[in-house]
Amino acid sequence: MPASSRSELITFLAQQRPEDVLGTAECDWVDFKGAGHGAPYDLSTHKGRFELSKDVAAFANAGGGLIVCGITAKQQANELVEVARKLTPFQQSLIKIDQYKTTVDELVRPLVKVTYQWFAHPNTDEVSGHYFVLDVPGLPEAERWALVRKVLNDKDQFTEGWTIPIRHDDRTTTLSPDEAYRLINDGVRSRFALPWTTPPAPRSDPAEARQELEEHMMWQDLPVLFWQSVPQNAPELVTGLHSQDGIRGALLNQDALRPHGGFNFSLAYNAPEPYRGGLLLTDNRRAMSVAADGTVTAAALATDDMLGWGMERGFSEKGRLNVVALSEMMLEYFRLVDHKIVPAVPGVWEHRIVAVRFADEPPRKLAPGANPAFPFIGATQRASTNDWNMTWTAHGDPEQDAHEGLQRVYALFGLDAAQNPYVRAKALSTEALRAAFQ
């Protein structure tokens, strides 16, 4: 069963089902790199460094994608594109992630925050090793285009110059000189045609916002789940941010499914406070901040105090996440953000899920189905990494965006969000959750 999306492919690898990736065609969101007898990219050479940078920049220009190392793709005579045909996992010692990070940071402009992930091959097969995946985020339209600031000469050595790689279906090509000239000329004309236009304000840095919130809460050593929502065309200051009729009022008077005793960001006894020019609403186990430019950063402890509520005390399940708590909090976040905050900044928004320290001892665990008090399917699965960072373009519909968020959390545990009892089709159902409360 070929993968139909980035999140599904990641789920297959996290569940140690790499054979399910076979048959997936290379396209504008995935490229396969067979390992052969060495690493997919030889970063000891200029050519290898250029190829890595070119592939990263191409996906950044195409809305994001995966570079999957350890799976070989081939094109048959009757096919138009290359298709994943053979599993070629390799040893982790062949790749030094710091070299990948250094190469991309040095050669690609603007900076692209690639996520690097290892996935183990099943131990039961004759072959062994790991798959290495580079998850490349897409650049916002206003920040395109990514370029590689060196080119190769006829001896495969770096020389001065630059190129703009683009992803076209299953191929990586480059922007033509004529098209590059047109883009530059359009920019020059717009600059002189609108002399009164001020440049957009610097956008909030999502990573810095998470770190600042984590330090403010003193959660640096605890497992935390983050939600973030970032406007692509952020203003310097959102209109009505501190107004009772605006975002401050929305935080103070949330339309929660369960205002008292539910898993949400509604705090009956705490009011939003000024925080770094924006707002902060928090208690000792959950927090939500809204920056001056509208960027939202929310967090919840993945412990028995919040997302694992009652699992340790009630069922002796240390580290296990409560499916109701996770599902309800996921939906409540997007009910608030999609309905009350996103409309304050028109345009495209990006949502993000980040899980940190989920694999530390004792690891966070999740099972398909409902909580142990109800019928459930299968055994608990452990979180597969400590650094999980996934994004998507906002739908603006809370149930759809909550489902997107659940997909990314479940993939961290090698699970499919369809195994969540409150998912209906491609949505996290409000009605199904309401029924669970009764």
mmCIF file of N, CA, C and O in Angstrom, residues 248-321:
data_model
loop_
_atom_site.group_PDB
_atom_site.id
_atom_site.type_symbol
_atom_site.label_atom_id
_atom_site.label_comp_id
_atom_site.label_asym_id
_atom_site.label_seq_id
_atom_site.Cartn_x
_atom_site.Cartn_y
_atom_site.Cartn_z
ATOM 1 N N ARG A 248 -7.829 39.178 23.650
ATOM 2 C CA ARG A 248 -7.808 39.028 25.109
ATOM 3 C C ARG A 248 -9.161 38.514 25.609
ATOM 4 O O ARG A 248 -9.223 37.617 26.461
ATOM 5 N N GLY A 249 -10.238 39.069 25.088
ATOM 6 C CA GLY A 249 -11.562 38.610 25.480
ATOM 7 C C GLY A 249 -11.817 37.170 25.076
ATOM 8 O O GLY A 249 -12.479 36.414 25.798
ATOM 9 N N ALA A 250 -11.286 36.758 23.908
ATOM 10 C CA ALA A 250 -11.460 35.374 23.460
ATOM 11 C C ALA A 250 -10.749 34.393 24.391
ATOM 12 O O ALA A 250 -11.258 33.305 24.681
ATOM 13 N N LEU A 251 -9.565 34.778 24.879
ATOM 14 C CA LEU A 251 -8.848 33.921 25.832
ATOM 15 C C LEU A 251 -9.573 33.859 27.174
ATOM 16 O O LEU A 251 -9.598 32.818 27.837
ATOM 17 N N LEU A 252 -10.136 34.978 27.567
ATOM 18 C CA LEU A 252 -10.786 35.062 28.872
ATOM 19 C C LEU A 252 -12.126 34.335 28.889
ATOM 20 O O LEU A 252 -12.510 33.737 29.907
ATOM 21 N N ASN A 253 -12.836 34.359 27.777
ATOM 22 C CA ASN A 253 -14.190 33.786 27.720
ATOM 23 C C ASN A 253 -14.256 32.707 26.641
ATOM 24 O O ASN A 253 -14.950 32.866 25.631
ATOM 25 N N GLN A 254 -13.540 31.620 26.851
ATOM 26 C CA GLN A 254 -13.479 30.563 25.848
ATOM 27 C C GLN A 254 -14.768 29.743 25.821
ATOM 28 O O GLN A 254 -15.338 29.429 26.864
ATOM 29 N N ASP A 255 -15.186 29.397 24.626
ATOM 30 C CA ASP A 255 -16.376 28.574 24.423
ATOM 31 C C ASP A 255 -15.973 27.106 24.449
ATOM 32 O O ASP A 255 -16.011 26.402 23.439
ATOM 33 N N ALA A 256 -15.557 26.629 25.615
ATOM 34 C CA ALA A 256 -15.046 25.267 25.744
ATOM 35 C C ALA A 256 -16.183 24.251 25.803
ATOM 36 O O ALA A 256 -17.287 24.551 26.262
ATOM 37 N N LEU A 257 -15.894 23.045 25.334
ATOM 38 C CA LEU A 257 -16.885 21.971 25.397
ATOM 39 C C LEU A 257 -17.224 21.641 26.841
ATOM 40 O O LEU A 257 -18.377 21.350 27.166
ATOM 41 N N ARG A 258 -16.221 21.662 27.693
ATOM 42 C CA ARG A 258 -16.419 21.428 29.138
ATOM 43 C C ARG A 258 -15.686 22.538 29.889
ATOM 44 O O ARG A 258 -14.517 22.379 30.259
ATOM 45 N N PRO A 259 -16.335 23.672 30.139
ATOM 46 C CA PRO A 259 -15.651 24.799 30.783
ATOM 47 C C PRO A 259 -15.077 24.448 32.144
ATOM 48 O O PRO A 259 -14.061 25.013 32.557
ATOM 49 N N HIS A 260 -15.726 23.524 32.850
ATOM 50 C CA HIS A 260 -15.270 23.151 34.197
ATOM 51 C C HIS A 260 -14.915 21.672 34.202
ATOM 52 O O HIS A 260 -15.764 20.805 34.003
ATOM 53 N N GLY A 261 -13.631 21.390 34.400
ATOM 54 C CA GLY A 261 -13.199 20.008 34.495
ATOM 55 C C GLY A 261 -12.794 19.383 33.182
ATOM 56 O O GLY A 261 -12.454 18.201 33.141
ATOM 57 N N GLY A 262 -12.799 20.145 32.093
ATOM 58 C CA GLY A 262 -12.388 19.596 30.805
ATOM 59 C C GLY A 262 -10.919 19.820 30.534
ATOM 60 O O GLY A 262 -10.223 20.548 31.253
ATOM 61 N N PHE A 263 -10.433 19.173 29.470
ATOM 62 C CA PHE A 263 -9.042 19.340 29.053
ATOM 63 C C PHE A 263 -9.008 20.397 27.960
ATOM 64 O O PHE A 263 -9.341 20.134 26.803
ATOM 65 N N ASN A 264 -8.649 21.621 28.345
ATOM 66 C CA ASN A 264 -8.660 22.742 27.422
ATOM 67 C C ASN A 264 -7.734 23.834 27.960
ATOM 68 O O ASN A 264 -6.988 23.603 28.913
ATOM 69 N N PHE A 265 -7.781 25.004 27.358
ATOM 70 C CA PHE A 265 -6.952 26.127 27.799
ATOM 71 C C PHE A 265 -7.787 27.200 28.486
ATOM 72 O O PHE A 265 -7.354 28.348 28.623
ATOM 73 N N SER A 266 -8.979 26.826 28.930
ATOM 74 C CA SER A 266 -9.860 27.756 29.628
ATOM 75 C C SER A 266 -9.576 27.687 31.120
ATOM 76 O O SER A 266 -9.703 26.622 31.736
ATOM 77 N N LEU A 267 -9.193 28.817 31.707
ATOM 78 C CA LEU A 267 -8.817 28.861 33.117
ATOM 79 C C LEU A 267 -9.787 29.774 33.863
ATOM 80 O O LEU A 267 -9.791 30.988 33.664
ATOM 81 N N ALA A 268 -10.593 29.168 34.728
ATOM 82 C CA ALA A 268 -11.647 29.919 35.411
ATOM 83 C C ALA A 268 -11.088 30.976 36.360
ATOM 84 O O ALA A 268 -11.713 32.027 36.561
ATOM 85 N N TYR A 269 -9.921 30.719 36.950
ATOM 86 C CA TYR A 269 -9.414 31.611 37.989
ATOM 87 C C TYR A 269 -8.192 32.424 37.547
ATOM 88 O O TYR A 269 -7.652 33.195 38.339
ATOM 89 N N ASN A 270 -7.755 32.264 36.318
ATOM 90 C CA ASN A 270 -6.599 33.003 35.822
ATOM 91 C C ASN A 270 -7.005 33.821 34.603
ATOM 92 O O ASN A 270 -7.704 33.323 33.719
ATOM 93 N N ALA A 271 -6.547 35.058 34.554
ATOM 94 C CA ALA A 271 -6.825 35.928 33.412
ATOM 95 C C ALA A 271 -5.560 36.077 32.566
ATOM 96 O O ALA A 271 -4.445 35.894 33.059
ATOM 97 N N PRO A 272 -5.697 36.392 31.269
ATOM 98 C CA PRO A 272 -4.514 36.623 30.430
ATOM 99 C C PRO A 272 -3.697 37.790 30.971
ATOM 100 O O PRO A 272 -4.236 38.814 31.380
ATOM 101 N N GLU A 273 -2.373 37.612 30.976
ATOM 102 C CA GLU A 273 -1.462 38.644 31.465
ATOM 103 C C GLU A 273 -0.569 39.149 30.334
ATOM 104 O O GLU A 273 -0.307 38.408 29.376
ATOM 105 N N PRO A 274 -0.103 40.402 30.419
ATOM 106 C CA PRO A 274 0.859 40.892 29.426
ATOM 107 C C PRO A 274 2.121 40.034 29.447
ATOM 108 O O PRO A 274 2.639 39.686 30.512
ATOM 109 N N TYR A 275 2.618 39.697 28.247
ATOM 110 C CA TYR A 275 3.771 38.807 28.146
ATOM 111 C C TYR A 275 4.531 39.131 26.863
ATOM 112 O O TYR A 275 4.031 38.898 25.766
ATOM 113 N N ARG A 276 5.699 39.755 26.984
ATOM 114 C CA ARG A 276 6.559 40.076 25.844
ATOM 115 C C ARG A 276 5.808 40.829 24.750
ATOM 116 O O ARG A 276 5.939 40.543 23.561
ATOM 117 N N GLY A 277 4.968 41.746 25.167
ATOM 118 C CA GLY A 277 4.189 42.535 24.226
ATOM 119 C C GLY A 277 2.891 41.889 23.801
ATOM 120 O O GLY A 277 2.047 42.527 23.175
ATOM 121 N N GLY A 278 2.723 40.622 24.140
ATOM 122 C CA GLY A 278 1.510 39.901 23.801
ATOM 123 C C GLY A 278 0.745 39.492 25.045
ATOM 124 O O GLY A 278 0.671 40.251 26.017
ATOM 125 N N LEU A 279 0.195 38.277 25.028
ATOM 126 C CA LEU A 279 -0.623 37.784 26.133
ATOM 127 C C LEU A 279 -0.185 36.387 26.537
ATOM 128 O O LEU A 279 0.285 35.592 25.704
ATOM 129 N N LEU A 280 -0.375 36.073 27.816
ATOM 130 C CA LEU A 280 -0.072 34.744 28.327
ATOM 131 C C LEU A 280 -1.168 34.313 29.292
ATOM 132 O O LEU A 280 -1.528 35.046 30.209
ATOM 133 N N LEU A 281 -1.694 33.111 29.057
ATOM 134 C CA LEU A 281 -2.693 32.506 29.928
ATOM 135 C C LEU A 281 -2.134 31.177 30.391
ATOM 136 O O LEU A 281 -1.784 30.323 29.565
ATOM 137 N N THR A 282 -2.034 30.964 31.707
ATOM 138 C CA THR A 282 -1.336 29.773 32.176
ATOM 139 C C THR A 282 -1.736 29.367 33.583
ATOM 140 O O THR A 282 -2.205 30.186 34.384
ATOM 141 N N ASP A 283 -1.567 28.071 33.858
ATOM 142 C CA ASP A 283 -1.465 27.573 35.222
ATOM 143 C C ASP A 283 -0.211 26.697 35.239
ATOM 144 O O ASP A 283 0.634 26.824 34.357
ATOM 145 N N ASN A 284 -0.048 25.825 36.226
ATOM 146 C CA ASN A 284 1.222 25.111 36.334
ATOM 147 C C ASN A 284 1.322 23.874 35.448
ATOM 148 O O ASN A 284 2.300 23.148 35.514
ATOM 149 N N ARG A 285 0.314 23.616 34.597
ATOM 150 C CA ARG A 285 0.370 22.421 33.754
ATOM 151 C C ARG A 285 0.019 22.677 32.293
ATOM 152 O O ARG A 285 0.108 21.774 31.465
ATOM 153 N N ARG A 286 -0.374 23.902 31.951
ATOM 154 C CA ARG A 286 -0.706 24.255 30.568
ATOM 155 C C ARG A 286 -0.491 25.753 30.400
ATOM 156 O O ARG A 286 -0.549 26.523 31.374
ATOM 157 N N ALA A 287 -0.259 26.158 29.166
ATOM 158 C CA ALA A 287 0.018 27.573 28.909
ATOM 159 C C ALA A 287 -0.332 27.898 27.467
ATOM 160 O O ALA A 287 -0.220 27.046 26.578
ATOM 161 N N MET A 288 -0.733 29.121 27.231
ATOM 162 C CA MET A 288 -0.968 29.617 25.881
ATOM 163 C C MET A 288 -0.527 31.068 25.808
ATOM 164 O O MET A 288 -0.942 31.885 26.632
ATOM 165 N N SER A 289 0.310 31.379 24.825
ATOM 166 C CA SER A 289 0.729 32.758 24.596
ATOM 167 C C SER A 289 0.331 33.184 23.190
ATOM 168 O O SER A 289 0.320 32.373 22.264
ATOM 169 N N VAL A 290 0.003 34.465 23.043
ATOM 170 C CA VAL A 290 -0.268 35.064 21.738
ATOM 171 C C VAL A 290 0.680 36.245 21.599
ATOM 172 O O VAL A 290 0.612 37.191 22.387
ATOM 173 N N ALA A 291 1.585 36.177 20.620
ATOM 174 C CA ALA A 291 2.563 37.232 20.422
ATOM 175 C C ALA A 291 1.907 38.457 19.798
ATOM 176 O O ALA A 291 0.776 38.401 19.303
ATOM 177 N N ALA A 292 2.638 39.548 19.797
ATOM 178 C CA ALA A 292 2.105 40.796 19.250
ATOM 179 C C ALA A 292 1.700 40.647 17.788
ATOM 180 O O ALA A 292 0.755 41.292 17.325
ATOM 181 N N ASP A 293 2.402 39.783 17.036
ATOM 182 C CA ASP A 293 2.093 39.616 15.616
ATOM 183 C C ASP A 293 1.044 38.534 15.361
ATOM 184 O O ASP A 293 0.735 38.226 14.212
ATOM 185 N N GLY A 294 0.487 37.961 16.428
ATOM 186 C CA GLY A 294 -0.563 36.964 16.286
ATOM 187 C C GLY A 294 -0.102 35.529 16.424
ATOM 188 O O GLY A 294 -0.928 34.613 16.534
ATOM 189 N N THR A 295 1.204 35.277 16.415
ATOM 190 C CA THR A 295 1.708 33.912 16.556
ATOM 191 C C THR A 295 1.258 33.310 17.887
ATOM 192 O O THR A 295 1.424 33.921 18.941
ATOM 193 N N VAL A 296 0.697 32.114 17.823
ATOM 194 C CA VAL A 296 0.192 31.430 19.013
ATOM 195 C C VAL A 296 1.142 30.298 19.377
ATOM 196 O O VAL A 296 1.547 29.510 18.512
ATOM 197 N N THR A 297 1.502 30.213 20.652
ATOM 198 C CA THR A 297 2.294 29.103 21.171
ATOM 199 C C THR A 297 1.593 28.582 22.417
ATOM 200 O O THR A 297 1.392 29.326 23.377
ATOM 201 N N ALA A 298 1.188 27.311 22.367
ATOM 202 C CA ALA A 298 0.525 26.691 23.516
ATOM 203 C C ALA A 298 1.288 25.434 23.899
ATOM 204 O O ALA A 298 1.980 24.832 23.069
ATOM 205 N N ALA A 299 1.160 25.042 25.157
ATOM 206 C CA ALA A 299 1.905 23.873 25.633
ATOM 207 C C ALA A 299 1.143 23.213 26.772
ATOM 208 O O ALA A 299 0.396 23.862 27.506
ATOM 209 N N ALA A 300 1.361 21.901 26.893
ATOM 210 C CA ALA A 300 0.772 21.141 27.992
ATOM 211 C C ALA A 300 1.746 20.062 28.422
ATOM 212 O O ALA A 300 2.440 19.462 27.583
ATOM 213 N N LEU A 301 1.822 19.828 29.718
ATOM 214 C CA LEU A 301 2.675 18.760 30.226
ATOM 215 C C LEU A 301 2.131 17.403 29.788
ATOM 216 O O LEU A 301 0.932 17.126 29.918
ATOM 217 N N ALA A 302 3.015 16.553 29.282
ATOM 218 C CA ALA A 302 2.623 15.195 28.900
ATOM 219 C C ALA A 302 2.891 14.261 30.070
ATOM 220 O O ALA A 302 3.577 13.252 29.949
ATOM 221 N N THR A 303 2.333 14.626 31.225
ATOM 222 C CA THR A 303 2.512 13.860 32.454
ATOM 223 C C THR A 303 1.144 13.523 33.036
ATOM 224 O O THR A 303 0.111 13.898 32.492
ATOM 225 N N ASP A 304 1.164 12.853 34.178
ATOM 226 C CA ASP A 304 -0.084 12.489 34.842
ATOM 227 C C ASP A 304 -0.863 13.709 35.316
ATOM 228 O O ASP A 304 -2.033 13.612 35.667
ATOM 229 N N ASP A 305 -0.219 14.882 35.292
ATOM 230 C CA ASP A 305 -0.902 16.112 35.686
ATOM 231 C C ASP A 305 -1.802 16.658 34.594
ATOM 232 O O ASP A 305 -2.687 17.465 34.872
ATOM 233 N N MET A 306 -1.561 16.241 33.311
ATOM 234 C CA MET A 306 -2.352 16.828 32.234
ATOM 235 C C MET A 306 -2.666 15.814 31.141
ATOM 236 O O MET A 306 -3.685 15.137 31.203
ATOM 237 N N LEU A 307 -1.801 15.660 30.150
ATOM 238 C CA LEU A 307 -2.125 14.795 29.022
ATOM 239 C C LEU A 307 -2.116 13.311 29.386
ATOM 240 O O LEU A 307 -2.671 12.496 28.657
ATOM 241 N N GLY A 308 -1.491 12.979 30.494
ATOM 242 C CA GLY A 308 -1.529 11.592 30.978
ATOM 243 C C GLY A 308 -2.448 11.443 32.174
ATOM 244 O O GLY A 308 -2.287 10.505 32.969
ATOM 245 N N TRP A 309 -3.419 12.324 32.298
ATOM 246 C CA TRP A 309 -4.280 12.396 33.480
ATOM 247 C C TRP A 309 -4.888 11.033 33.837
ATOM 248 O O TRP A 309 -5.534 10.383 33.034
ATOM 249 N N GLY A 310 -4.642 10.612 35.103
ATOM 250 C CA GLY A 310 -5.267 9.410 35.637
ATOM 251 C C GLY A 310 -4.653 8.096 35.191
ATOM 252 O O GLY A 310 -5.003 7.039 35.727
ATOM 253 N N MET A 311 -3.753 8.108 34.241
ATOM 254 C CA MET A 311 -3.195 6.853 33.736
ATOM 255 C C MET A 311 -2.272 6.194 34.757
ATOM 256 O O MET A 311 -2.301 4.989 34.941
ATOM 257 N N GLU A 312 -1.455 7.013 35.429
ATOM 258 C CA GLU A 312 -0.538 6.447 36.415
ATOM 259 C C GLU A 312 -1.260 6.145 37.726
ATOM 260 O O GLU A 312 -1.139 5.060 38.286
ATOM 261 N N ARG A 313 -2.056 7.091 38.178
ATOM 262 C CA ARG A 313 -2.741 6.915 39.460
ATOM 263 C C ARG A 313 -3.884 5.902 39.375
ATOM 264 O O ARG A 313 -4.113 5.132 40.294
ATOM 265 N N GLY A 314 -4.590 5.903 38.248
ATOM 266 C CA GLY A 314 -5.752 5.033 38.142
ATOM 267 C C GLY A 314 -5.470 3.657 37.586
ATOM 268 O O GLY A 314 -6.149 2.686 37.932
ATOM 269 N N PHE A 315 -4.447 3.555 36.709
ATOM 270 C CA PHE A 315 -4.227 2.283 36.024
ATOM 271 C C PHE A 315 -2.779 1.808 36.094
ATOM 272 O O PHE A 315 -2.413 0.846 35.414
ATOM 273 N N SER A 316 -1.951 2.488 36.875
ATOM 274 C CA SER A 316 -0.531 2.136 37.019
ATOM 275 C C SER A 316 0.176 2.110 35.676
ATOM 276 O O SER A 316 1.039 1.274 35.419
ATOM 277 N N GLU A 317 -0.210 3.015 34.784
ATOM 278 C CA GLU A 317 0.378 3.108 33.450
ATOM 279 C C GLU A 317 1.291 4.328 33.399
ATOM 280 O O GLU A 317 0.889 5.400 32.942
ATOM 281 N N LYS A 318 2.510 4.202 33.857
ATOM 282 C CA LYS A 318 3.417 5.335 33.930
ATOM 283 C C LYS A 318 3.822 5.788 32.531
ATOM 284 O O LYS A 318 4.277 4.985 31.719
ATOM 285 N N GLY A 319 3.633 7.084 32.264
ATOM 286 C CA GLY A 319 4.015 7.643 30.979
ATOM 287 C C GLY A 319 2.960 7.523 29.901
ATOM 288 O O GLY A 319 3.141 8.055 28.808
ATOM 289 N N ARG A 320 1.856 6.855 30.190
ATOM 290 C CA ARG A 320 0.837 6.665 29.158
ATOM 291 C C ARG A 320 -0.024 7.923 29.004
ATOM 292 O O ARG A 320 -0.426 8.538 29.989
ATOM 293 N N LEU A 321 -0.305 8.303 27.754
ATOM 294 C CA LEU A 321 -1.166 9.449 27.493
ATOM 295 C C LEU A 321 -2.627 9.045 27.565
ATOM 296 O O LEU A 321 -3.017 7.954 27.145
#
